[in-house]
Amino acid sequence: MREIETLSEGDELVELAAVLAPTSANSSDLDAITTHLARHANVASATWTVSTTS
């Protein structure tokens, strides 16, 4: 993991994004991680997406 960004925050909601190092990631591993995170009572949503940076 390269960094964790705070995308938005409020009194009851904080949105965080973990930025991975520029290596390949296995989609089934990311699915398993988001499924695990989504099971926590304090997590409203857990997803992953692919994007590129220059």
Short mmCIF file of N, CA and C in Angstrom, two decimals:
data_model
loop_
_atom_site.label_atom_id
_atom_site.label_comp_id
_atom_site.label_asym_id
_atom_site.label_seq_id
_atom_site.Cartn_x
_atom_site.Cartn_y
_atom_site.Cartn_z
N MET A 1 0.86 -1.16 0.00
CA MET A 1 0.00 0.00 0.00
C MET A 1 0.91 1.23 0.00
N ARG A 2 0.59 2.16 -0.88
CA ARG A 2 1.39 3.38 -0.99
C ARG A 2 0.92 4.46 -0.04
N GLU A 3 -0.38 4.63 0.10
CA GLU A 3 -0.92 5.64 1.00
C GLU A 3 -2.41 5.41 1.23
N ILE A 4 -2.95 6.08 2.25
CA ILE A 4 -4.39 6.10 2.49
C ILE A 4 -4.84 7.54 2.39
N GLU A 5 -5.81 7.80 1.53
CA GLU A 5 -6.34 9.15 1.32
C GLU A 5 -7.68 9.29 2.02
N THR A 6 -7.93 10.45 2.62
CA THR A 6 -9.24 10.78 3.17
C THR A 6 -9.98 11.56 2.09
N LEU A 7 -11.01 10.95 1.51
CA LEU A 7 -11.74 11.57 0.40
C LEU A 7 -12.83 12.50 0.89
N SER A 8 -13.47 12.16 1.98
CA SER A 8 -14.48 13.02 2.56
C SER A 8 -14.63 12.66 4.02
N GLU A 9 -15.04 13.63 4.80
CA GLU A 9 -15.28 13.33 6.20
C GLU A 9 -16.38 14.22 6.72
N GLY A 10 -17.09 13.73 7.68
CA GLY A 10 -18.18 14.46 8.30
C GLY A 10 -18.33 14.00 9.73
N ASP A 11 -19.43 14.38 10.34
CA ASP A 11 -19.65 14.00 11.73
C ASP A 11 -19.86 12.50 11.90
N GLU A 12 -20.49 11.86 10.91
CA GLU A 12 -20.81 10.45 11.05
C GLU A 12 -20.24 9.57 9.94
N LEU A 13 -19.56 10.17 8.96
CA LEU A 13 -19.10 9.40 7.81
C LEU A 13 -17.70 9.86 7.40
N VAL A 14 -16.81 8.90 7.20
CA VAL A 14 -15.48 9.17 6.68
C VAL A 14 -15.25 8.21 5.52
N GLU A 15 -14.82 8.74 4.39
CA GLU A 15 -14.52 7.91 3.22
C GLU A 15 -13.01 7.86 3.06
N LEU A 16 -12.47 6.65 3.05
CA LEU A 16 -11.03 6.44 2.92
C LEU A 16 -10.75 5.67 1.64
N ALA A 17 -9.59 5.94 1.03
CA ALA A 17 -9.15 5.20 -0.15
C ALA A 17 -7.72 4.75 0.07
N ALA A 18 -7.49 3.46 -0.04
CA ALA A 18 -6.14 2.92 0.04
C ALA A 18 -5.57 2.88 -1.38
N VAL A 19 -4.43 3.51 -1.57
CA VAL A 19 -3.79 3.54 -2.88
C VAL A 19 -2.67 2.49 -2.87
N LEU A 20 -2.79 1.52 -3.77
CA LEU A 20 -1.81 0.45 -3.83
C LEU A 20 -0.58 0.88 -4.62
N ALA A 21 0.53 0.26 -4.33
CA ALA A 21 1.76 0.49 -5.09
C ALA A 21 1.52 0.05 -6.53
N PRO A 22 2.25 0.64 -7.45
CA PRO A 22 2.01 0.34 -8.88
C PRO A 22 2.50 -1.05 -9.29
N THR A 23 1.88 -2.05 -8.72
CA THR A 23 2.14 -3.44 -9.10
C THR A 23 0.80 -4.08 -9.43
N SER A 24 0.85 -5.24 -9.99
CA SER A 24 -0.42 -5.90 -10.32
C SER A 24 -1.08 -6.43 -9.06
N ALA A 25 -2.38 -6.37 -9.04
CA ALA A 25 -3.16 -6.88 -7.92
C ALA A 25 -4.14 -7.91 -8.45
N ASN A 26 -4.34 -8.94 -7.71
CA ASN A 26 -5.24 -10.01 -8.09
C ASN A 26 -6.66 -9.60 -7.72
N SER A 27 -7.57 -9.59 -8.68
CA SER A 27 -8.93 -9.15 -8.42
C SER A 27 -9.64 -10.03 -7.39
N SER A 28 -9.34 -11.32 -7.34
CA SER A 28 -9.98 -12.18 -6.34
C SER A 28 -9.49 -11.83 -4.93
N ASP A 29 -8.23 -11.41 -4.80
CA ASP A 29 -7.73 -10.95 -3.49
C ASP A 29 -8.44 -9.68 -3.06
N LEU A 30 -8.62 -8.74 -3.99
CA LEU A 30 -9.31 -7.49 -3.67
C LEU A 30 -10.77 -7.75 -3.32
N ASP A 31 -11.41 -8.70 -4.02
CA ASP A 31 -12.79 -9.08 -3.68
C ASP A 31 -12.86 -9.62 -2.25
N ALA A 32 -11.91 -10.46 -1.89
CA ALA A 32 -11.91 -11.05 -0.54
C ALA A 32 -11.70 -9.98 0.53
N ILE A 33 -10.82 -9.03 0.26
CA ILE A 33 -10.57 -7.95 1.22
C ILE A 33 -11.81 -7.09 1.41
N THR A 34 -12.47 -6.71 0.31
CA THR A 34 -13.66 -5.86 0.43
C THR A 34 -14.81 -6.63 1.09
N THR A 35 -14.93 -7.91 0.84
CA THR A 35 -15.95 -8.72 1.52
C THR A 35 -15.70 -8.74 3.01
N HIS A 36 -14.44 -8.91 3.40
CA HIS A 36 -14.07 -8.92 4.82
C HIS A 36 -14.38 -7.57 5.47
N LEU A 37 -14.01 -6.48 4.81
CA LEU A 37 -14.27 -5.14 5.36
C LEU A 37 -15.77 -4.87 5.50
N ALA A 38 -16.54 -5.30 4.52
CA ALA A 38 -17.99 -5.04 4.51
C ALA A 38 -18.71 -5.74 5.67
N ARG A 39 -18.10 -6.75 6.23
CA ARG A 39 -18.72 -7.48 7.35
C ARG A 39 -18.65 -6.72 8.66
N HIS A 40 -17.79 -5.72 8.75
CA HIS A 40 -17.65 -4.95 9.99
C HIS A 40 -18.84 -4.01 10.17
N ALA A 41 -19.34 -3.93 11.38
CA ALA A 41 -20.53 -3.14 11.68
C ALA A 41 -20.36 -1.66 11.36
N ASN A 42 -19.17 -1.13 11.49
CA ASN A 42 -18.94 0.30 11.26
C ASN A 42 -18.63 0.65 9.81
N VAL A 43 -18.62 -0.35 8.94
CA VAL A 43 -18.34 -0.12 7.52
C VAL A 43 -19.65 -0.15 6.74
N ALA A 44 -19.99 0.97 6.10
CA ALA A 44 -21.23 1.05 5.33
C ALA A 44 -21.06 0.45 3.94
N SER A 45 -19.87 0.57 3.37
CA SER A 45 -19.64 0.08 2.02
C SER A 45 -18.15 -0.16 1.82
N ALA A 46 -17.81 -1.22 1.12
CA ALA A 46 -16.42 -1.51 0.77
C ALA A 46 -16.38 -1.95 -0.69
N THR A 47 -15.64 -1.23 -1.49
CA THR A 47 -15.51 -1.55 -2.92
C THR A 47 -14.07 -1.34 -3.35
N TRP A 48 -13.77 -1.79 -4.56
CA TRP A 48 -12.48 -1.46 -5.14
C TRP A 48 -12.68 -1.10 -6.59
N THR A 49 -11.75 -0.33 -7.11
CA THR A 49 -11.82 0.09 -8.51
C THR A 49 -10.41 0.25 -9.04
N VAL A 50 -10.28 0.24 -10.34
CA VAL A 50 -8.99 0.40 -11.00
C VAL A 50 -8.94 1.78 -11.64
N SER A 51 -7.85 2.48 -11.42
CA SER A 51 -7.65 3.74 -12.11
C SER A 51 -6.16 3.90 -12.37
N THR A 52 -5.84 4.73 -13.32
CA THR A 52 -4.44 4.97 -13.64
C THR A 52 -4.09 6.42 -13.34
N THR A 53 -2.83 6.62 -13.04
CA THR A 53 -2.32 7.97 -12.83
C THR A 53 -1.12 8.16 -13.73
N SER A 54 -0.85 9.40 -14.08
CA SER A 54 0.31 9.63 -14.94
C SER A 54 1.51 10.00 -14.15
#
